[in-house]
């Protein structure tokens, strides 16, 4: 199995472990440990504790907690260095599932549990080191989806002087692949959280690198640094060491092109296209740096192109098109609902300048508090700047993280 990546090895190891559990369960050592007020049985397989509650125990726990999601803390198995729990997902219909071990926590949304319950067989949720794995009957590796992702969190000590906005979760993709930053990750109250569709190994990291010389102490500075730490946007120059700090330029007033913003959006939603090869538009060459992003965005309905099957990738992006693309991306993540009235736009003097295809997206963003005008105007046809793009994407991510403060500032 030479050349197999580390995450695949870990996944195969877990699949093998669960496939063999039934063979050894009658002879494995174990005991019981209190979980959510119930004494749940577990067996030991090496240094792993595998809990196997029955349906009656799970239902009693759910009844006890009511509308609250009980925390199935598996840390009570003495001496265990890793843990797993086997359960029937149909028991959790209409309720999310929160499981923790060794400080790590995993929230599985009720929508994923509901879909899992449609097929026969128990699922197993396992923790090892700083990572989680979800399988069915020891054979099938399971994943989430972008609308209903797993929420994985780990404790993290914030170093003195470090910015919380620079702390992210990184997935360890193996020795042969670079680490992958999870854009939908954030630090809060001593923990790092990540919304992810991929089980595996994770590491919290502080990715503070320096400052942008042309945004410091300006309204877009927080957004620029937040997005930079998550790989969504970068500076326009390579960082240099000057006056005791790493410094780069962000160019906040520079116009954004249609291709550039497509790349930013696809990085934010962290969706990788499955299709390959076929150019999505006649003016999008396969060797272009934005090709994969444009391919994914077209397949997801985030971009639709312009006249004659073209996209005009290098053309400046209008504010209304930036907002339309963002609305479509947010819909793919289940983060926004379409406006039914459009009333939120009518207070702006240039309401009539909005194109027909952009009216519902802009009204929806306005009703969600993600759009404000400039001096009483929406300026839909104005070219979007990097600063405006940064603040909008920053606002989407912090909304996604549950932060409610949200007003797009003006110059």
Short mmCIF file of C-alpha atoms in Angstrom, two decimals, residues 66-358:
data_model
loop_
_atom_site.label_atom_id
_atom_site.label_comp_id
_atom_site.label_asym_id
_atom_site.label_seq_id
_atom_site.Cartn_x
_atom_site.Cartn_y
_atom_site.Cartn_z
CA UNK A 66 -36.15 17.54 25.50
CA UNK A 67 -35.39 20.17 22.86
CA UNK A 68 -31.76 20.49 23.97
CA UNK A 69 -29.15 18.43 22.17
CA UNK A 70 -27.55 16.09 24.73
CA UNK A 71 -23.75 15.93 24.75
CA UNK A 72 -22.67 12.31 24.44
CA UNK A 73 -19.32 12.74 26.21
CA UNK A 74 -17.37 9.50 25.72
CA UNK A 75 -14.49 10.48 28.02
CA UNK A 76 -15.67 8.25 30.89
CA UNK A 77 -13.99 5.07 29.63
CA UNK A 78 -10.93 4.83 31.84
CA UNK A 79 -7.61 4.67 29.99
CA UNK A 80 -9.07 5.00 26.51
CA UNK A 81 -7.00 7.03 24.06
CA UNK A 82 -9.69 7.06 21.39
CA UNK A 83 -13.42 6.41 21.43
CA UNK A 84 -16.38 5.61 19.24
CA UNK A 85 -20.10 5.16 19.64
CA UNK A 86 -22.37 2.86 17.63
CA UNK A 87 -25.99 3.93 17.32
CA UNK A 88 -29.14 3.79 15.25
CA UNK A 89 -29.58 7.17 13.48
CA UNK A 90 -33.36 6.73 13.25
CA UNK A 91 -33.60 7.34 17.00
CA UNK A 92 -32.45 10.92 16.42
CA UNK A 93 -35.07 11.88 13.85
CA UNK A 94 -35.78 15.59 14.40
CA UNK A 95 -32.84 16.05 16.73
CA UNK A 96 -29.13 16.83 16.15
CA UNK A 97 -26.44 14.65 17.67
CA UNK A 98 -23.60 16.10 19.76
CA UNK A 99 -20.70 13.78 20.62
CA UNK A 100 -17.44 14.66 22.38
CA UNK A 101 -14.24 13.02 23.53
CA UNK A 102 -10.97 14.38 24.88
CA UNK A 103 -12.07 17.99 24.45
CA UNK A 104 -13.11 17.51 20.80
CA UNK A 105 -16.79 17.87 19.91
CA UNK A 106 -18.80 16.96 16.83
CA UNK A 107 -22.31 18.15 15.99
CA UNK A 108 -24.14 16.08 13.36
CA UNK A 109 -27.19 18.00 12.06
CA UNK A 110 -30.58 16.35 12.24
CA UNK A 111 -30.88 16.51 8.43
CA UNK A 112 -27.84 14.24 8.02
CA UNK A 113 -29.17 11.84 10.65
CA UNK A 114 -32.53 11.78 8.92
CA UNK A 115 -30.95 10.88 5.59
CA UNK A 116 -28.80 8.22 7.26
CA UNK A 117 -31.85 6.63 8.88
CA UNK A 118 -33.34 5.95 5.45
CA UNK A 119 -30.87 3.09 4.97
CA UNK A 120 -30.55 0.08 7.30
CA UNK A 121 -27.63 -0.32 9.66
CA UNK A 122 -26.06 1.47 12.57
CA UNK A 123 -23.54 4.26 12.20
CA UNK A 124 -20.35 4.62 14.19
CA UNK A 125 -18.81 7.96 15.11
CA UNK A 126 -15.16 7.71 16.11
CA UNK A 127 -12.64 10.14 17.56
CA UNK A 128 -8.89 9.67 17.21
CA UNK A 129 -6.30 12.32 18.06
CA UNK A 130 -7.74 15.61 16.72
CA UNK A 131 -10.15 14.19 14.19
CA UNK A 132 -13.43 12.35 13.63
CA UNK A 133 -14.71 9.56 11.37
CA UNK A 134 -18.25 8.44 10.55
CA UNK A 135 -18.97 4.95 9.15
CA UNK A 136 -21.93 2.61 8.63
CA UNK A 137 -21.58 -1.03 9.71
CA UNK A 138 -17.80 -0.72 9.53
CA UNK A 139 -17.77 -0.48 5.75
CA UNK A 140 -18.98 2.81 4.35
CA UNK A 141 -17.27 6.14 5.07
CA UNK A 142 -19.91 8.88 5.41
CA UNK A 143 -19.70 12.62 4.80
CA UNK A 144 -21.91 15.67 5.23
CA UNK A 145 -23.06 18.25 2.71
CA UNK A 146 -22.52 21.98 2.35
CA UNK A 147 -26.02 22.92 3.47
CA UNK A 148 -25.85 20.63 6.50
CA UNK A 149 -22.15 20.31 7.37
CA UNK A 150 -20.59 18.67 10.37
CA UNK A 151 -19.51 21.18 13.03
CA UNK A 152 -16.27 20.04 14.61
CA UNK A 153 -14.60 21.96 17.44
CA UNK A 154 -11.47 21.64 19.54
CA UNK A 155 -10.07 23.61 22.49
CA UNK A 156 -7.44 26.21 21.64
CA UNK A 157 -5.34 28.57 23.75
CA UNK A 158 -5.09 31.95 22.03
CA UNK A 159 -1.50 33.27 22.32
CA UNK A 160 -0.94 36.71 23.80
CA UNK A 161 -1.29 39.37 21.13
CA UNK A 162 -2.83 37.00 18.58
CA UNK A 163 -5.96 38.04 16.73
CA UNK A 164 -8.93 35.65 17.04
CA UNK A 165 -9.71 36.40 13.39
CA UNK A 166 -6.45 34.74 12.32
CA UNK A 167 -7.20 31.41 14.01
CA UNK A 168 -8.55 28.76 11.63
CA UNK A 169 -9.00 25.01 11.35
CA UNK A 170 -6.78 23.11 8.94
CA UNK A 171 -7.51 19.63 7.63
CA UNK A 172 -4.49 17.35 7.54
CA UNK A 173 -4.78 15.89 4.06
CA UNK A 174 -1.74 13.65 4.25
CA UNK A 175 1.96 13.70 3.66
CA UNK A 176 1.56 13.91 -0.11
CA UNK A 177 -0.95 16.80 -0.08
CA UNK A 178 -0.75 20.31 1.34
CA UNK A 179 -2.82 21.17 4.39
CA UNK A 180 -6.22 22.59 3.50
CA UNK A 181 -7.58 25.63 5.33
CA UNK A 182 -11.28 25.36 6.22
CA UNK A 183 -12.72 28.78 5.22
CA UNK A 184 -15.82 28.25 7.37
CA UNK A 185 -13.81 28.04 10.60
CA UNK A 186 -13.50 30.48 13.47
CA UNK A 187 -12.31 30.99 17.05
CA UNK A 188 -14.66 31.74 19.93
CA UNK A 189 -14.44 31.39 23.72
CA UNK A 190 -11.39 29.14 23.84
CA UNK A 191 -12.39 26.84 20.98
CA UNK A 192 -11.88 26.63 17.24
CA UNK A 193 -14.93 25.59 15.22
CA UNK A 194 -15.13 24.32 11.65
CA UNK A 195 -18.04 23.62 9.34
CA UNK A 196 -16.90 20.80 7.12
CA UNK A 197 -18.30 18.01 4.98
CA UNK A 198 -15.18 15.85 5.33
CA UNK A 199 -14.42 13.60 8.29
CA UNK A 200 -10.71 13.32 8.98
CA UNK A 201 -7.86 14.79 11.00
CA UNK A 202 -7.81 18.50 11.85
CA UNK A 203 -5.46 21.02 13.48
CA UNK A 204 -6.25 24.52 14.79
CA UNK A 205 -3.70 27.09 13.65
CA UNK A 206 -2.93 30.76 14.12
CA UNK A 207 -2.21 32.07 10.62
CA UNK A 208 -1.29 35.63 11.54
CA UNK A 209 1.29 36.67 8.94
CA UNK A 210 1.54 40.49 9.10
CA UNK A 211 -0.40 43.57 7.95
CA UNK A 212 -1.65 45.19 4.77
CA UNK A 213 0.03 48.57 4.57
CA UNK A 214 -2.83 50.18 2.62
CA UNK A 215 -5.74 48.98 4.77
CA UNK A 216 -4.36 49.49 8.28
CA UNK A 217 -6.78 51.50 10.47
CA UNK A 218 -9.33 51.62 7.62
CA UNK A 219 -12.81 50.10 7.56
CA UNK A 220 -11.86 47.19 5.31
CA UNK A 221 -8.78 46.12 7.33
CA UNK A 222 -10.53 43.52 9.50
CA UNK A 223 -12.16 41.94 6.46
CA UNK A 224 -8.92 41.83 4.48
CA UNK A 225 -6.98 40.10 7.26
CA UNK A 226 -9.84 37.67 8.04
CA UNK A 227 -10.10 36.55 4.42
CA UNK A 228 -6.34 36.39 4.01
CA UNK A 229 -6.03 33.97 6.94
CA UNK A 230 -8.62 31.72 5.27
CA UNK A 231 -7.10 31.84 1.79
CA UNK A 232 -10.17 33.52 0.28
CA UNK A 233 -8.37 36.74 -0.71
CA UNK A 234 -4.69 37.64 -0.75
CA UNK A 235 -2.65 40.78 -1.24
CA UNK A 236 -1.58 42.01 -4.66
CA UNK A 237 2.10 41.95 -3.67
CA UNK A 238 4.22 39.36 -1.92
CA UNK A 239 4.81 40.13 1.79
CA UNK A 240 8.10 41.84 2.63
CA UNK A 241 9.73 42.41 6.02
CA UNK A 242 9.83 46.13 6.79
CA UNK A 243 10.05 48.07 10.05
CA UNK A 244 9.86 44.88 12.09
CA UNK A 245 6.70 43.46 10.49
CA UNK A 246 5.67 41.49 7.40
CA UNK A 247 3.83 43.87 5.07
CA UNK A 248 1.96 43.56 1.78
CA UNK A 249 -0.43 45.67 -0.29
CA UNK A 250 -4.13 44.80 -0.57
CA UNK A 251 -5.12 47.47 -3.14
CA UNK A 252 -8.61 48.07 -1.67
CA UNK A 253 -9.67 50.54 -4.40
CA UNK A 254 -8.66 48.25 -7.27
CA UNK A 255 -11.58 46.97 -9.38
CA UNK A 256 -12.50 43.28 -9.14
CA UNK A 257 -12.85 41.25 -12.31
CA UNK A 258 -15.58 38.69 -12.89
CA UNK A 259 -13.12 35.81 -12.81
CA UNK A 260 -11.38 37.05 -9.65
CA UNK A 261 -14.60 37.23 -7.67
CA UNK A 262 -15.68 33.81 -8.91
CA UNK A 263 -12.43 32.36 -7.52
CA UNK A 264 -13.01 34.14 -4.19
CA UNK A 265 -16.55 32.78 -3.88
CA UNK A 266 -15.55 29.22 -4.69
CA UNK A 267 -12.78 29.39 -2.11
CA UNK A 268 -15.29 30.63 0.46
CA UNK A 269 -17.90 27.91 -0.07
CA UNK A 270 -15.10 25.32 -0.36
CA UNK A 271 -16.82 23.20 -3.00
CA UNK A 272 -14.68 21.28 -5.45
CA UNK A 273 -16.23 20.59 -8.86
CA UNK A 274 -16.68 16.96 -9.81
CA UNK A 275 -17.00 17.67 -13.51
CA UNK A 276 -13.80 18.02 -15.51
CA UNK A 277 -12.58 19.05 -18.88
CA UNK A 278 -15.46 20.74 -20.68
CA UNK A 279 -14.99 24.54 -20.81
CA UNK A 280 -18.00 26.19 -19.15
CA UNK A 281 -17.80 29.24 -21.45
CA UNK A 282 -16.28 29.87 -24.86
CA UNK A 283 -13.91 32.54 -23.49
CA UNK A 284 -12.66 30.48 -20.51
CA UNK A 285 -9.54 28.55 -21.62
CA UNK A 286 -8.72 25.36 -19.77
CA UNK A 287 -5.26 26.60 -18.82
CA UNK A 288 -6.61 29.72 -17.11
CA UNK A 289 -5.93 29.94 -13.35
CA UNK A 290 -9.65 30.51 -12.74
CA UNK A 291 -10.87 27.61 -14.93
CA UNK A 292 -11.68 25.12 -12.13
CA UNK A 293 -13.46 27.79 -10.08
CA UNK A 294 -15.51 28.88 -13.07
CA UNK A 295 -16.33 25.27 -13.89
CA UNK A 296 -17.57 24.67 -10.35
CA UNK A 297 -19.50 27.94 -10.16
CA UNK A 298 -21.27 27.19 -13.47
CA UNK A 299 -22.22 23.68 -12.33
CA UNK A 300 -23.66 25.08 -9.10
CA UNK A 301 -25.64 27.82 -10.84
CA UNK A 302 -23.61 30.60 -9.20
CA UNK A 303 -22.63 32.05 -12.58
CA UNK A 304 -24.59 31.82 -15.81
CA UNK A 305 -22.50 33.83 -18.24
CA UNK A 306 -23.44 36.58 -20.62
CA UNK A 307 -24.14 36.92 -24.33
CA UNK A 308 -23.30 34.14 -26.75
CA UNK A 309 -22.14 31.64 -24.15
CA UNK A 310 -19.30 33.88 -22.95
CA UNK A 311 -18.36 34.95 -19.42
CA UNK A 312 -16.05 37.95 -19.99
CA UNK A 313 -13.72 36.80 -17.19
CA UNK A 314 -11.41 39.81 -17.31
CA UNK A 315 -14.16 42.42 -17.39
CA UNK A 316 -14.75 44.55 -14.27
CA UNK A 317 -17.50 43.19 -12.01
CA UNK A 318 -20.50 45.39 -11.26
CA UNK A 319 -21.80 45.71 -7.72
CA UNK A 320 -25.11 44.12 -8.69
CA UNK A 321 -23.40 41.10 -10.27
CA UNK A 322 -21.16 40.72 -7.21
CA UNK A 323 -24.27 40.64 -5.05
CA UNK A 324 -26.17 38.27 -7.37
CA UNK A 325 -23.30 35.77 -7.36
CA UNK A 326 -23.02 36.03 -3.57
CA UNK A 327 -26.75 35.45 -3.14
CA UNK A 328 -26.59 32.31 -5.29
CA UNK A 329 -23.62 31.00 -3.32
CA UNK A 330 -25.41 31.65 -0.03
CA UNK A 331 -28.47 29.78 -1.30
CA UNK A 332 -26.23 26.79 -2.07
CA UNK A 333 -25.12 26.89 1.58
CA UNK A 334 -28.67 27.25 2.89
CA UNK A 335 -27.81 30.63 4.40
CA UNK A 336 -30.48 32.88 2.86
CA UNK A 337 -34.05 32.85 1.61
CA UNK A 338 -35.34 34.65 -1.46
CA UNK A 339 -37.25 37.87 -0.90
CA UNK A 340 -40.94 37.79 -1.71
CA UNK A 341 -41.61 41.54 -1.75
CA UNK A 342 -38.47 43.49 -2.66
CA UNK A 343 -39.61 46.23 -0.33
CA UNK A 344 -36.17 46.63 1.22
CA UNK A 345 -34.84 48.21 -1.99
CA UNK A 346 -37.47 50.85 -2.59
CA UNK A 347 -36.01 53.38 -0.20
CA UNK A 348 -32.98 53.91 -2.46
CA UNK A 349 -33.17 56.63 -5.08
CA UNK A 350 -31.56 54.51 -7.82
CA UNK A 351 -33.80 51.48 -7.28
CA UNK A 352 -34.81 51.68 -10.95
CA UNK A 353 -31.24 51.06 -12.11
CA UNK A 354 -31.30 47.46 -10.87
CA UNK A 355 -31.52 44.89 -13.67
CA UNK A 356 -34.48 42.51 -13.57
CA UNK A 357 -32.36 39.41 -12.85
CA UNK A 358 -30.75 41.16 -9.88
#
